[in-house]
C-alpha cells in the first residue's frame, strides 16, 4: 500500500466514523481532497491530481470531480466537520474554552466570518461563513447564526470565553453575550462613550494611561444610553502599536489583557490558511458557497495535521522533523512534515489524539524569541496598576 492510499484510508475512517449522516461517496471524495492538500500544500483543484488514485485517465476528469463537490448544495459543511472538531475537543470538558471571532477578506470580494478555538499557541477552526462582502466589517446579523450554533454545540462546556476585536463591539453582541452567559473579552474603539460621575459621558480614549501603566475600572456603562455595564481595563503597553481598552464581565486584572491577547492566535491561523501552510488565495473559486466547502477541506487538513503533530510530540519523535532543541514550530507544521515524510521516508502515520488542552512544550523559534517573551509578558510590561471604581473616573 502506498503512503497516499494509507493516508486516504485513515482520513476516510475518521470521516465515516464521525460524519455518519453523509453520503459515503461524498466522504470518499472529501478524503481524497484532504489527502491531496496535505501532500501538495495547495488549495488549488488542478494541483491535486498527482496525489489521487482513480479510474480517471485525464486530469480534467479529476478536476471536474472536485468541482462537482464544491458546487453540490446537498453537502452540509457543518454535518461533516462539526462531529470531527467536537471529538477532538472531547478532553476539554473541565477546561475553559477560548473562542476567537474574526473576519478575513479574500480578493477584496469575499469576507469569511471565522470562529475558532484557541489551542496550544494556535487556533483551530470551529465554524465559518463566507459572504460576498468586500469589507472585513460585518453586521451582527451576519455572524449571529455562527454564534448561536456554537452556543448549542458547546452547551456542555461550563466555561466559554469569546474574544473579539474592535469591529465587533456593539449593543447587539453585548446583549447576546449577556443572554448566552458566555464570558467575554472585547476590545473597544477609542471613541466609545463611557459614563462617569460627570454630567456628560467621555470617550474611552481619554482614559488611556501613560506608557507602561494599566488602569482597572469596575462597573462602567457603555455607549450613549449606558445600557450595558461591565468592567474595563485600559493599558498602554511597551511594544504595542496603540493603547488597549478591553471590557470583560469578570473582575478586571492584568489577566484580562492576557486573555484578550489570545485572540491574535487566529491571525496565525489565517496566515497558515493563506500562505504559511496552504495557498487559499490561489483558489480559482469565486462563489461564497463553493468557498465554504473548499475551506472544509482546509479545516479538516488543519485539524488532522495539528492532532498528528501533537501525537508526534507525545511519542517523543518531534526532533525528527523539528530542527530546534526545544519545540520551535507549531504542531500544525510538525504534523505536516511528519505526514509528508511518509512519502519520502516511509514514516508511519500515528493514531490520532484529541486536541491537547494544555501545551506540553511551549513553542519558541529561537532563544532570542524566548527571552523576548519572558521580558515582555503582560505581568512584566506593565510597571504600575491603578484600580478605580466607575464613580472615580476622572
PDB file of N, CA, C and O in Angstrom, residues 48 59 68 84 97 108 114 117-118 132 146 149 162 189 221 234 240 270-271 285 288 300 302 310 333 341 349 354:
ATOM      1  N   UNK A  48      -4.101  18.845  -7.414  1.00  0.00           N
ATOM      2  CA  UNK A  48      -4.303  17.654  -6.595  1.00  0.00           C
ATOM      3  C   UNK A  48      -4.209  16.345  -7.372  1.00  0.00           C
ATOM      4  O   UNK A  48      -4.172  15.277  -6.769  1.00  0.00           O
ATOM      5  N   UNK A  59      -6.571  14.465 -16.453  1.00  0.00           N
ATOM      6  CA  UNK A  59      -6.550  15.394 -15.312  1.00  0.00           C
ATOM      7  C   UNK A  59      -7.825  16.220 -15.246  1.00  0.00           C
ATOM      8  O   UNK A  59      -8.288  16.578 -14.160  1.00  0.00           O
ATOM      9  N   UNK A  68     -17.509  19.379  -8.901  1.00  0.00           N
ATOM     10  CA  UNK A  68     -18.867  18.929  -8.591  1.00  0.00           C
ATOM     11  C   UNK A  68     -19.093  18.911  -7.088  1.00  0.00           C
ATOM     12  O   UNK A  68     -20.189  19.242  -6.617  1.00  0.00           O
ATOM     13  N   UNK A  84     -16.269  16.083  13.846  1.00  0.00           N
ATOM     14  CA  UNK A  84     -14.817  15.880  13.930  1.00  0.00           C
ATOM     15  C   UNK A  84     -14.195  16.791  14.982  1.00  0.00           C
ATOM     16  O   UNK A  84     -13.395  16.345  15.814  1.00  0.00           O
ATOM     17  N   UNK A  97     -12.797  27.260  27.515  1.00  0.00           N
ATOM     18  CA  UNK A  97     -12.691  27.263  26.065  1.00  0.00           C
ATOM     19  C   UNK A  97     -12.642  28.714  25.593  1.00  0.00           C
ATOM     20  O   UNK A  97     -13.575  29.487  25.843  1.00  0.00           O
ATOM     21  N   UNK A 108     -10.647  41.037  -1.946  1.00  0.00           N
ATOM     22  CA  UNK A 108     -11.453  42.247  -1.772  1.00  0.00           C
ATOM     23  C   UNK A 108     -12.882  42.055  -2.285  1.00  0.00           C
ATOM     24  O   UNK A 108     -13.548  43.000  -2.683  1.00  0.00           O
ATOM     25  N   UNK A 114     -15.118  33.946  10.878  1.00  0.00           N
ATOM     26  CA  UNK A 114     -14.389  32.785  11.385  1.00  0.00           C
ATOM     27  C   UNK A 114     -14.481  32.728  12.902  1.00  0.00           C
ATOM     28  O   UNK A 114     -14.139  33.691  13.584  1.00  0.00           O
ATOM     29  N   UNK A 117     -11.152  27.924  17.905  1.00  0.00           N
ATOM     30  CA  UNK A 117     -10.782  27.553  19.271  1.00  0.00           C
ATOM     31  C   UNK A 117      -9.289  27.791  19.456  1.00  0.00           C
ATOM     32  O   UNK A 117      -8.477  27.302  18.664  1.00  0.00           O
ATOM     33  N   UNK A 118      -8.916  28.541  20.475  1.00  0.00           N
ATOM     34  CA  UNK A 118      -7.508  28.786  20.776  1.00  0.00           C
ATOM     35  C   UNK A 118      -6.931  27.543  21.436  1.00  0.00           C
ATOM     36  O   UNK A 118      -7.469  27.041  22.429  1.00  0.00           O
ATOM     37  N   UNK A 132     -20.369  37.338   0.262  1.00  0.00           N
ATOM     38  CA  UNK A 132     -19.873  38.193  -0.815  1.00  0.00           C
ATOM     39  C   UNK A 132     -19.948  39.627  -0.316  1.00  0.00           C
ATOM     40  O   UNK A 132     -20.951  40.323  -0.474  1.00  0.00           O
ATOM     41  N   UNK A 146     -23.639  32.071  13.407  1.00  0.00           N
ATOM     42  CA  UNK A 146     -22.435  31.330  13.790  1.00  0.00           C
ATOM     43  C   UNK A 146     -22.346  31.223  15.313  1.00  0.00           C
ATOM     44  O   UNK A 146     -22.050  30.153  15.864  1.00  0.00           O
ATOM     45  N   UNK A 149     -25.105  28.788  16.708  1.00  0.00           N
ATOM     46  CA  UNK A 149     -24.758  27.381  16.513  1.00  0.00           C
ATOM     47  C   UNK A 149     -23.651  26.958  17.471  1.00  0.00           C
ATOM     48  O   UNK A 149     -23.683  25.852  18.024  1.00  0.00           O
ATOM     49  N   UNK A 162     -15.524  34.423  24.837  1.00  0.00           N
ATOM     50  CA  UNK A 162     -15.420  34.945  23.480  1.00  0.00           C
ATOM     51  C   UNK A 162     -14.416  36.087  23.448  1.00  0.00           C
ATOM     52  O   UNK A 162     -14.472  37.008  24.271  1.00  0.00           O
ATOM     53  N   UNK A 189     -13.227  50.422  20.510  1.00  0.00           N
ATOM     54  CA  UNK A 189     -12.621  51.552  19.782  1.00  0.00           C
ATOM     55  C   UNK A 189     -12.426  52.738  20.721  1.00  0.00           C
ATOM     56  O   UNK A 189     -13.102  52.861  21.757  1.00  0.00           O
ATOM     57  N   UNK A 221     -20.444  51.993  32.463  1.00  0.00           N
ATOM     58  CA  UNK A 221     -21.545  51.915  31.497  1.00  0.00           C
ATOM     59  C   UNK A 221     -21.043  52.340  30.123  1.00  0.00           C
ATOM     60  O   UNK A 221     -20.265  53.298  30.011  1.00  0.00           O
ATOM     61  N   UNK A 234      -7.805  49.462  30.770  1.00  0.00           N
ATOM     62  CA  UNK A 234      -7.106  50.258  29.759  1.00  0.00           C
ATOM     63  C   UNK A 234      -5.620  50.197  30.077  1.00  0.00           C
ATOM     64  O   UNK A 234      -5.212  50.256  31.236  1.00  0.00           O
ATOM     65  N   UNK A 240       3.427  47.526  22.026  1.00  0.00           N
ATOM     66  CA  UNK A 240       2.155  47.505  21.315  1.00  0.00           C
ATOM     67  C   UNK A 240       2.027  48.753  20.440  1.00  0.00           C
ATOM     68  O   UNK A 240       2.555  49.819  20.764  1.00  0.00           O
ATOM     69  N   UNK A 270      -5.044  32.394  10.028  1.00  0.00           N
ATOM     70  CA  UNK A 270      -5.244  32.988   8.704  1.00  0.00           C
ATOM     71  C   UNK A 270      -3.961  32.915   7.878  1.00  0.00           C
ATOM     72  O   UNK A 270      -4.000  32.659   6.667  1.00  0.00           O
ATOM     73  N   UNK A 271      -2.824  33.153   8.524  1.00  0.00           N
ATOM     74  CA  UNK A 271      -1.550  33.077   7.818  1.00  0.00           C
ATOM     75  C   UNK A 271      -1.293  31.660   7.313  1.00  0.00           C
ATOM     76  O   UNK A 271      -0.865  31.462   6.165  1.00  0.00           O
ATOM     77  N   UNK A 285     -11.892  29.522  -7.264  1.00  0.00           N
ATOM     78  CA  UNK A 285     -13.328  29.560  -6.975  1.00  0.00           C
ATOM     79  C   UNK A 285     -13.755  30.986  -6.647  1.00  0.00           C
ATOM     80  O   UNK A 285     -13.075  31.695  -5.904  1.00  0.00           O
ATOM     81  N   UNK A 288     -19.403  32.075  -2.938  1.00  0.00           N
ATOM     82  CA  UNK A 288     -19.367  32.004  -1.477  1.00  0.00           C
ATOM     83  C   UNK A 288     -19.633  30.589  -0.986  1.00  0.00           C
ATOM     84  O   UNK A 288     -18.936  30.085  -0.094  1.00  0.00           O
ATOM     85  N   UNK A 300     -10.354  20.466   7.738  1.00  0.00           N
ATOM     86  CA  UNK A 300     -10.075  19.077   8.103  1.00  0.00           C
ATOM     87  C   UNK A 300      -8.576  18.814   8.048  1.00  0.00           C
ATOM     88  O   UNK A 300      -8.016  18.138   8.925  1.00  0.00           O
ATOM     89  N   UNK A 302      -6.183  21.045   8.490  1.00  0.00           N
ATOM     90  CA  UNK A 302      -5.584  21.742   9.630  1.00  0.00           C
ATOM     91  C   UNK A 302      -5.781  20.946  10.915  1.00  0.00           C
ATOM     92  O   UNK A 302      -4.849  20.787  11.716  1.00  0.00           O
ATOM     93  N   UNK A 310       0.617  16.776  17.445  1.00  0.00           N
ATOM     94  CA  UNK A 310       0.562  16.518  18.890  1.00  0.00           C
ATOM     95  C   UNK A 310       0.893  15.069  19.196  1.00  0.00           C
ATOM     96  O   UNK A 310       1.556  14.769  20.202  1.00  0.00           O
ATOM     97  N   UNK A 333       2.746  22.528  11.709  1.00  0.00           N
ATOM     98  CA  UNK A 333       3.918  22.303  10.860  1.00  0.00           C
ATOM     99  C   UNK A 333       4.592  20.965  11.188  1.00  0.00           C
ATOM    100  O   UNK A 333       5.087  20.270  10.282  1.00  0.00           O
ATOM    101  N   UNK A 341       6.687  13.301   5.223  1.00  0.00           N
ATOM    102  CA  UNK A 341       7.787  12.342   5.312  1.00  0.00           C
ATOM    103  C   UNK A 341       7.351  10.922   5.064  1.00  0.00           C
ATOM    104  O   UNK A 341       8.180  10.040   4.828  1.00  0.00           O
ATOM    105  N   UNK A 349       2.050   6.572  10.017  1.00  0.00           N
ATOM    106  CA  UNK A 349       1.076   7.550  10.468  1.00  0.00           C
ATOM    107  C   UNK A 349       0.613   7.152  11.863  1.00  0.00           C
ATOM    108  O   UNK A 349       0.181   6.018  12.086  1.00  0.00           O
ATOM    109  N   UNK A 354      -6.809  13.460  20.604  1.00  0.00           N
ATOM    110  CA  UNK A 354      -7.600  14.689  20.731  1.00  0.00           C
ATOM    111  C   UNK A 354      -6.703  15.907  20.911  1.00  0.00           C
ATOM    112  O   UNK A 354      -5.518  15.786  21.249  1.00  0.00           O
TER     113      UNK A 354
END
